[in-house]
C-alpha cells in the first residue's frame, strides 16, 4: 500500500485550545468582518486593499510589515480597508519550492503539519493583537478551515482550486468575504460558476461528518489574468475586461456582484513593479464608468518590506521566498495614491 497514514494530526479543538483567540480580539475581527461585508454588499463605498507578502514565511518579518500597515491604516481608514495578506498555504503543483507555513513552519526543513497549524494560529493571532488588522489567507486545503475560521476576515480560492467541487462546497459555509479567482485558463464562466455554487445551500461530507451550509452571499470574483496554451500571460484587468465581467454578472442571478483585481500573477506577468501601473489603471477605469466603480471593490497587491524575491536560505529579512513583491516604500506610496483616488 503506497498511501500511508503516518501521523494523526491534532483536532481543530486541540489547536484552538492551544492558541485561543481572546474575546477582545474576536470583537475586533467581528467589526472588521462587518466593515468588509458592507463593502461587498454595496452598503459602503470604502475600497478594499488586500496587501502583503506572497507567502507568510517568517513571523517576525510579517508582523513587522503589518505593524507598518497599521500605521498607514490610521491615516486612510476613512477611505480604505487594509486587509493584510497572511498566506500560509502555497500551491506547488510540481512539488518544488516552499509550500507555506502550514506545511513548513521552517522553510528550510521538511513538512511538519502539526507544528505548522500551531504556527499559523500564532501568527494570525499575534497580528490581530499587535495591529488590530485581521487578515486574508488562501484556502488551499479546505480541511484547514476549522483551524482558522475564527481568525480570517477574507478568504481567497486560488486559480488552481476554483474548479474543484470540494472548495466550492466548503466555501458555501464561510461567513466572510470569499474571492474566487479566475482559473489559469482564463475561463470566466468557471469562476462565475464557482461563485454561484458557493452562494447556494449544500449538504456534503467534511472531515468525517455530514454537514450542511446556508450559502455564502459574499463570494465574488478575483481577476488575476490567465495563461494561454502557449504559456503566454494574458491580463484581464483592462477596461474592456471589466466591462465583460460586468456583462457576465448581468446575465446571471448572483448576489452582490463584486470584483477584486489582483495586480500581480498573470496580470503583471510577475513583473512586480507593474503592480503600481496596473492599480492606477484599474482606478482610472472606475472613474470612467459608474457601474465598474460599483463592481470593482478593491485590489490585491503583493508587497513586503524588501522588494523582489530570494531563494530559501539567503536570509534577507522581509524579502519574499516565493513570488517577487513590491518593497515597502513603493507600497506605502501606492496605498496613499489609492486612498486619494479610489
Short mmCIF file of N, CA and C in Angstrom, two decimals, residues 51 69 72 76 80 273 276 279-280 283 301 303 326-341:
data_model
loop_
_atom_site.label_atom_id
_atom_site.label_comp_id
_atom_site.label_asym_id
_atom_site.label_seq_id
_atom_site.Cartn_x
_atom_site.Cartn_y
_atom_site.Cartn_z
N UNK A 51 -3.30 43.37 0.84
CA UNK A 51 -1.90 43.63 0.52
C UNK A 51 -0.97 42.94 1.51
N UNK A 69 1.75 48.57 8.15
CA UNK A 69 0.44 48.80 7.55
C UNK A 69 -0.50 49.49 8.53
N UNK A 72 -0.17 53.16 8.59
CA UNK A 72 -0.84 53.81 7.45
C UNK A 72 -2.35 53.76 7.62
N UNK A 76 -5.70 56.35 6.51
CA UNK A 76 -6.52 56.12 5.32
C UNK A 76 -7.83 55.39 5.62
N UNK A 80 -10.23 53.61 2.94
CA UNK A 80 -9.77 52.25 2.60
C UNK A 80 -9.96 51.29 3.77
N UNK A 273 6.92 45.31 -10.24
CA UNK A 273 6.82 46.77 -10.30
C UNK A 273 5.61 47.22 -11.11
N UNK A 276 2.07 48.73 -9.68
CA UNK A 276 1.76 50.15 -9.46
C UNK A 276 0.95 50.69 -10.63
N UNK A 279 -2.60 48.99 -10.82
CA UNK A 279 -3.51 49.54 -9.81
C UNK A 279 -4.07 50.88 -10.27
N UNK A 280 -3.20 51.74 -10.82
CA UNK A 280 -3.64 53.06 -11.25
C UNK A 280 -4.59 52.96 -12.45
N UNK A 283 -8.03 51.96 -11.13
CA UNK A 283 -8.67 53.11 -10.50
C UNK A 283 -9.21 54.08 -11.55
N UNK A 301 -2.61 43.13 -3.84
CA UNK A 301 -1.25 43.57 -4.16
C UNK A 301 -0.25 42.73 -3.37
N UNK A 303 3.26 42.57 -1.68
CA UNK A 303 4.14 43.60 -1.14
C UNK A 303 4.81 43.07 0.12
N UNK A 326 6.47 44.05 -4.29
CA UNK A 326 6.85 45.44 -4.12
C UNK A 326 7.56 45.63 -2.78
N UNK A 327 8.50 46.57 -2.71
CA UNK A 327 9.11 46.92 -1.45
C UNK A 327 8.24 47.89 -0.67
N UNK A 328 8.64 48.17 0.59
CA UNK A 328 7.80 48.98 1.46
C UNK A 328 7.59 50.40 0.94
N UNK A 329 8.63 51.06 0.48
CA UNK A 329 8.50 52.46 0.05
C UNK A 329 7.47 52.59 -1.08
N UNK A 330 7.58 51.74 -2.10
CA UNK A 330 6.63 51.78 -3.21
C UNK A 330 5.22 51.44 -2.72
N UNK A 331 5.12 50.50 -1.80
CA UNK A 331 3.81 50.07 -1.29
C UNK A 331 3.13 51.20 -0.54
N UNK A 332 3.89 51.88 0.30
CA UNK A 332 3.34 52.98 1.08
C UNK A 332 2.83 54.10 0.16
N UNK A 333 3.62 54.45 -0.83
CA UNK A 333 3.21 55.49 -1.77
C UNK A 333 1.96 55.07 -2.54
N UNK A 334 1.90 53.79 -2.93
CA UNK A 334 0.75 53.31 -3.68
C UNK A 334 -0.52 53.34 -2.83
N UNK A 335 -0.42 52.94 -1.58
CA UNK A 335 -1.60 52.96 -0.70
C UNK A 335 -2.15 54.39 -0.57
N UNK A 336 -1.26 55.35 -0.38
CA UNK A 336 -1.72 56.75 -0.27
C UNK A 336 -2.36 57.21 -1.57
N UNK A 337 -1.80 56.79 -2.71
CA UNK A 337 -2.40 57.16 -4.00
C UNK A 337 -3.79 56.54 -4.13
N UNK A 338 -3.93 55.29 -3.76
CA UNK A 338 -5.25 54.63 -3.83
C UNK A 338 -6.24 55.37 -2.95
N UNK A 339 -5.82 55.76 -1.76
CA UNK A 339 -6.73 56.46 -0.84
C UNK A 339 -7.20 57.79 -1.43
N UNK A 340 -6.34 58.44 -2.19
CA UNK A 340 -6.69 59.74 -2.77
C UNK A 340 -7.60 59.62 -3.99
N UNK A 341 -7.54 58.48 -4.69
CA UNK A 341 -8.22 58.39 -5.98
C UNK A 341 -9.34 57.35 -6.04
#
